[in-house]
Amino acid sequence: MGALDEGHFCSELENGVKLGCIELSFEEEPETIAIEDAVKVLMQGLGEDVNREGLKKTPLRVAKALREGTRGYRQKAKDIVQGALFPESGLDNTVGHAGGAGGLVVVRDLDLFSYCESCMLPFQVKCHVGYVPSGQRVVGLSKLSRVADVFAKRLQEPQHLADEMCSALQHGIKPAGVAVVLQCLHIHFPKVESAFLDSDHQGWVELLVSSGSGVFENENANLWADFLNLLRFRGINVEKNRMRDSSDQHWCPSRSPSGAIAASKIESVNQGMVTAVASILRSLGEDPLRKELVGTPARFVKWLMNFQTTNLDMKLNGFVSDRVDPLKLNGDGCKEKKIHSELNLSFWSQCEHHLLPFYGVVHIGYLCTEGFNPIAKSLLQSIVCFYGYKLQVQERLTRQIAETASSLLGGDVIVVVEANHTCMISRGIEKFGSSTATIAVLGRFSTDPAARAKFLQSIPNTAVSGR
Ligand SMILES: Nc1nc2c(c(=O)[nH]1)N=C([C@H](O)[C@H](O)COP(=O)(O)OP(=O)(O)OP(=O)(O)O)CN2
Ligand SMILES: [Zn+2]
């Protein structure tokens, strides 16, 4: 294993590192302190009280997540591969392709995450690596994943990431050839204004990229077909010629026409926050003047400002005037009350403990007289967005939606929030595909298990994809 492999680096963070002859804990390291200071500037720019209980530890958590998530800058692929090449006798390359020492070796479905160099948000990567051994030697399989991780744990762009992985494996293993396919998923940027009206504003930006060296340099080589067929066998239907092979297009939504910052608006971005993000880049070992990173701090700040505490308060005005008459809601007392549901109201939010997005859907159930439809779906969507676009925690979001809905809907309310948390994948915990559900029950729903069960069973199980 390399001198700076994952375990070693983590124990350094936990147990302290030696800087000269002074031993510094992770908290005392200058890079950590600089990131913490910058995060405080960002939180203040969002109008937050940095001493608020839930936010006190946020600067340190963000510093830990970012330094851990970019540890690839401090690792070397060659340290990982060295000492992990093993002799494996087989047919000579000239004779044919015998498995093990001449045939294609493929490691599929490596779940990784990386940080987008355009906007600094994490993106997910499903990585597939193939190589053809040469010189009758093979590499330890885990090293393919470890080398991939060295380059993923940096600020990256998908094609560049694939090229770096491919080139490092080619130089480290010296095989007949290496092929890399990456399926990358970047979250969309919310459109705050339309989110209040349109409940379907989520989704993913997907990008498939590939890189090949040695016998894979020729994109039409039969070996590419073998490799892709093995991936297709795993349910991935890719055509080599459908992959993007030029890096001049921007895949990050922050650079799409709707997400990009118009030149005239750049000055309106809080410059103190932009400077703080540039200092974070420096503390991570990056050069904020690198041409790909020049607009990154402003784009990250623009993303963050979606979650400013004050900018949406006006949106909740009007809720009071829309309040429903409880007499109407409860009917004349003779009619039976039925569960009314609004399912899949989508939301975006920003985890206040790690400053990373979480997003998903809200399901609201309430009791009202049969045939009476007291409240428009758009109003409930507005409530969901209002509490979503903040620094939040999912538990509080659920409770706040339930309390507000209850005051409008007569008290018998159940709220379920289903979400994917970026902080569950893009930090040490790395739980890809996990999702989180929270529930708040008020009025009759808190005393009637049958009503709760009926509502919970009506929630479609496709609501949150934990991809
Ligand atoms: N009022 C507060 N409430 C909560 C706080 C807090 O600081 N003030 N903190 C938490 C959790 O610690 C926070 O949500 C983070 O938890 P976790 O996902 O476990 O992540 P960590 O960074 O702490 O840990 P790792 O082990 O590094 O993943 C809850 N409420
Ligand atoms: Zn991005």
PDB file of C-alpha atoms in Angstrom, residues 233-361:
ATOM      1  CA  PHE A 233     -24.040  -7.880 -19.791  1.00  0.00           C
ATOM      2  CA  ARG A 234     -24.309  -6.017 -16.502  1.00  0.00           C
ATOM      3  CA  GLY A 235     -27.293  -4.045 -17.736  1.00  0.00           C
ATOM      4  CA  ILE A 236     -25.360  -1.123 -19.165  1.00  0.00           C
ATOM      5  CA  ASN A 237     -26.367  -0.492 -22.725  1.00  0.00           C
ATOM      6  CA  VAL A 238     -23.680   1.698 -24.167  1.00  0.00           C
ATOM      7  CA  GLU A 239     -22.524   2.178 -27.681  1.00  0.00           C
ATOM      8  CA  LYS A 240     -18.942   3.301 -27.862  1.00  0.00           C
ATOM      9  CA  ASN A 241     -19.764   5.940 -30.430  1.00  0.00           C
ATOM     10  CA  ARG A 242     -22.415   7.466 -28.175  1.00  0.00           C
ATOM     11  CA  MET A 243     -19.890   8.374 -25.534  1.00  0.00           C
ATOM     12  CA  ARG A 244     -18.685  11.886 -25.353  1.00  0.00           C
ATOM     13  CA  ASP A 245     -15.072  12.074 -26.357  1.00  0.00           C
ATOM     14  CA  SER A 246     -14.378  15.766 -26.333  1.00  0.00           C
ATOM     15  CA  SER A 247     -13.975  17.739 -23.155  1.00  0.00           C
ATOM     16  CA  ASP A 248     -14.974  21.062 -24.634  1.00  0.00           C
ATOM     17  CA  GLN A 249     -18.635  20.734 -23.647  1.00  0.00           C
ATOM     18  CA  HIS A 250     -19.580  21.645 -20.097  1.00  0.00           C
ATOM     19  CA  TRP A 251     -21.597  19.037 -18.334  1.00  0.00           C
ATOM     20  CA  CYS A 252     -21.966  20.915 -15.031  1.00  0.00           C
ATOM     21  CA  PRO A 253     -25.411  22.565 -14.742  1.00  0.00           C
ATOM     22  CA  SER A 254     -23.727  25.643 -13.263  1.00  0.00           C
ATOM     23  CA  ARG A 255     -22.265  26.195 -16.756  1.00  0.00           C
ATOM     24  CA  SER A 256     -25.403  25.444 -18.732  1.00  0.00           C
ATOM     25  CA  PRO A 257     -27.139  28.504 -20.217  1.00  0.00           C
ATOM     26  CA  SER A 258     -29.746  28.545 -17.423  1.00  0.00           C
ATOM     27  CA  GLY A 259     -27.265  27.916 -14.594  1.00  0.00           C
ATOM     28  CA  ALA A 260     -24.372  30.056 -15.790  1.00  0.00           C
ATOM     29  CA  ILE A 261     -23.796  33.419 -14.228  1.00  0.00           C
ATOM     30  CA  ALA A 262     -24.230  36.209 -16.705  1.00  0.00           C
ATOM     31  CA  ALA A 263     -21.212  38.517 -16.852  1.00  0.00           C
ATOM     32  CA  SER A 264     -23.395  41.383 -15.603  1.00  0.00           C
ATOM     33  CA  LYS A 265     -24.387  39.370 -12.533  1.00  0.00           C
ATOM     34  CA  ILE A 266     -20.898  38.311 -11.498  1.00  0.00           C
ATOM     35  CA  GLU A 267     -20.353  41.597  -9.657  1.00  0.00           C
ATOM     36  CA  SER A 268     -23.568  40.996  -7.716  1.00  0.00           C
ATOM     37  CA  VAL A 269     -22.150  37.814  -6.202  1.00  0.00           C
ATOM     38  CA  ASN A 270     -20.863  38.542  -2.686  1.00  0.00           C
ATOM     39  CA  GLN A 271     -17.134  39.078  -3.276  1.00  0.00           C
ATOM     40  CA  GLY A 272     -16.214  38.274   0.340  1.00  0.00           C
ATOM     41  CA  MET A 273     -17.807  34.842  -0.115  1.00  0.00           C
ATOM     42  CA  VAL A 274     -16.047  34.349  -3.455  1.00  0.00           C
ATOM     43  CA  THR A 275     -12.682  35.166  -1.851  1.00  0.00           C
ATOM     44  CA  ALA A 276     -13.462  32.723   0.959  1.00  0.00           C
ATOM     45  CA  VAL A 277     -14.130  29.898  -1.538  1.00  0.00           C
ATOM     46  CA  ALA A 278     -10.892  30.712  -3.391  1.00  0.00           C
ATOM     47  CA  SER A 279      -9.037  30.388  -0.086  1.00  0.00           C
ATOM     48  CA  ILE A 280     -10.691  26.980   0.458  1.00  0.00           C
ATOM     49  CA  LEU A 281      -9.361  25.877  -2.942  1.00  0.00           C
ATOM     50  CA  ARG A 282      -5.867  26.960  -1.908  1.00  0.00           C
ATOM     51  CA  SER A 283      -6.131  25.102   1.410  1.00  0.00           C
ATOM     52  CA  LEU A 284      -7.076  21.933  -0.493  1.00  0.00           C
ATOM     53  CA  GLY A 285      -3.881  22.220  -2.534  1.00  0.00           C
ATOM     54  CA  GLU A 286      -5.481  23.634  -5.656  1.00  0.00           C
ATOM     55  CA  ASP A 287      -4.606  26.745  -7.627  1.00  0.00           C
ATOM     56  CA  PRO A 288      -7.688  28.983  -7.848  1.00  0.00           C
ATOM     57  CA  LEU A 289      -6.094  30.612 -10.894  1.00  0.00           C
ATOM     58  CA  ARG A 290      -5.969  27.337 -12.824  1.00  0.00           C
ATOM     59  CA  LYS A 291      -8.036  28.142 -15.892  1.00  0.00           C
ATOM     60  CA  GLU A 292     -10.709  25.509 -15.188  1.00  0.00           C
ATOM     61  CA  LEU A 293     -11.199  26.909 -11.664  1.00  0.00           C
ATOM     62  CA  VAL A 294     -11.342  30.614 -12.395  1.00  0.00           C
ATOM     63  CA  GLY A 295     -15.153  30.889 -12.213  1.00  0.00           C
ATOM     64  CA  THR A 296     -15.630  28.088  -9.676  1.00  0.00           C
ATOM     65  CA  PRO A 297     -15.789  30.164  -6.457  1.00  0.00           C
ATOM     66  CA  ALA A 298     -18.496  32.443  -7.935  1.00  0.00           C
ATOM     67  CA  ARG A 299     -20.474  29.436  -9.176  1.00  0.00           C
ATOM     68  CA  PHE A 300     -20.290  27.753  -5.754  1.00  0.00           C
ATOM     69  CA  VAL A 301     -21.445  30.953  -4.052  1.00  0.00           C
ATOM     70  CA  LYS A 302     -24.321  31.237  -6.511  1.00  0.00           C
ATOM     71  CA  TRP A 303     -25.387  27.696  -5.621  1.00  0.00           C
ATOM     72  CA  LEU A 304     -25.118  28.434  -1.919  1.00  0.00           C
ATOM     73  CA  MET A 305     -27.188  31.614  -2.165  1.00  0.00           C
ATOM     74  CA  ASN A 306     -30.204  29.483  -3.115  1.00  0.00           C
ATOM     75  CA  PHE A 307     -30.261  28.654   0.574  1.00  0.00           C
ATOM     76  CA  GLN A 308     -30.051  32.163   1.984  1.00  0.00           C
ATOM     77  CA  THR A 309     -32.281  32.425   5.030  1.00  0.00           C
ATOM     78  CA  THR A 310     -34.047  35.618   4.126  1.00  0.00           C
ATOM     79  CA  ASN A 311     -34.584  35.550   0.391  1.00  0.00           C
ATOM     80  CA  LEU A 312     -37.759  33.518   0.418  1.00  0.00           C
ATOM     81  CA  ASP A 313     -39.712  34.953   3.329  1.00  0.00           C
ATOM     82  CA  MET A 314     -42.014  36.844   1.005  1.00  0.00           C
ATOM     83  CA  LYS A 315     -43.039  33.577  -0.588  1.00  0.00           C
ATOM     84  CA  LEU A 316     -44.911  32.470   2.494  1.00  0.00           C
ATOM     85  CA  ASN A 317     -47.032  35.617   2.504  1.00  0.00           C
ATOM     86  CA  GLY A 318     -50.476  34.723   1.299  1.00  0.00           C
ATOM     87  CA  PHE A 319     -50.598  31.443   3.137  1.00  0.00           C
ATOM     88  CA  VAL A 320     -52.610  33.113   5.839  1.00  0.00           C
ATOM     89  CA  SER A 321     -55.135  34.460   3.362  1.00  0.00           C
ATOM     90  CA  ASP A 322     -55.423  30.982   1.879  1.00  0.00           C
ATOM     91  CA  ARG A 323     -56.191  29.464   5.269  1.00  0.00           C
ATOM     92  CA  VAL A 324     -59.049  27.007   5.073  1.00  0.00           C
ATOM     93  CA  ASP A 325     -62.257  27.385   7.014  1.00  0.00           C
ATOM     94  CA  PRO A 326     -62.109  24.543   9.607  1.00  0.00           C
ATOM     95  CA  LEU A 327     -65.901  24.187   9.511  1.00  0.00           C
ATOM     96  CA  LYS A 328     -65.759  23.441   5.807  1.00  0.00           C
ATOM     97  CA  LEU A 329     -62.835  21.123   6.297  1.00  0.00           C
ATOM     98  CA  ASN A 330     -64.610  19.113   8.942  1.00  0.00           C
ATOM     99  CA  GLY A 331     -68.005  19.256   7.277  1.00  0.00           C
ATOM    100  CA  ASP A 332     -71.179  19.241   9.309  1.00  0.00           C
ATOM    101  CA  GLY A 333     -69.944  16.465  11.568  1.00  0.00           C
ATOM    102  CA  CYS A 334     -72.136  13.804   9.949  1.00  0.00           C
ATOM    103  CA  LYS A 335     -69.999  13.105   6.925  1.00  0.00           C
ATOM    104  CA  GLU A 336     -67.085  10.733   7.352  1.00  0.00           C
ATOM    105  CA  LYS A 337     -63.598  12.199   7.076  1.00  0.00           C
ATOM    106  CA  LYS A 338     -61.264  10.633   4.510  1.00  0.00           C
ATOM    107  CA  ILE A 339     -57.518  10.731   4.053  1.00  0.00           C
ATOM    108  CA  HIS A 340     -56.570  13.191   1.377  1.00  0.00           C
ATOM    109  CA  SER A 341     -52.998  12.902   0.010  1.00  0.00           C
ATOM    110  CA  GLU A 342     -50.547  15.016  -1.909  1.00  0.00           C
ATOM    111  CA  LEU A 343     -47.649  12.781  -2.864  1.00  0.00           C
ATOM    112  CA  ASN A 344     -44.232  13.474  -4.384  1.00  0.00           C
ATOM    113  CA  LEU A 345     -43.876  17.186  -3.730  1.00  0.00           C
ATOM    114  CA  SER A 346     -40.217  17.666  -4.566  1.00  0.00           C
ATOM    115  CA  PHE A 347     -37.756  19.780  -2.621  1.00  0.00           C
ATOM    116  CA  TRP A 348     -34.128  20.856  -2.404  1.00  0.00           C
ATOM    117  CA  SER A 349     -32.327  21.675   0.749  1.00  0.00           C
ATOM    118  CA  GLN A 350     -28.845  22.139   2.112  1.00  0.00           C
ATOM    119  CA  CYS A 351     -27.631  20.087   5.063  1.00  0.00           C
ATOM    120  CA  GLU A 352     -26.620  22.554   7.742  1.00  0.00           C
ATOM    121  CA  HIS A 353     -24.083  20.174   9.255  1.00  0.00           C
ATOM    122  CA  HIS A 354     -21.987  19.595   6.138  1.00  0.00           C
ATOM    123  CA  LEU A 355     -23.144  22.330   3.708  1.00  0.00           C
ATOM    124  CA  LEU A 356     -24.045  19.651   1.182  1.00  0.00           C
ATOM    125  CA  PRO A 357     -27.338  19.300  -0.686  1.00  0.00           C
ATOM    126  CA  PHE A 358     -30.096  16.909   0.168  1.00  0.00           C
ATOM    127  CA  TYR A 359     -33.169  16.561  -2.003  1.00  0.00           C
ATOM    128  CA  GLY A 360     -36.184  14.375  -2.373  1.00  0.00           C
ATOM    129  CA  VAL A 361     -39.935  14.307  -2.062  1.00  0.00           C
TER     130      VAL A 361
END
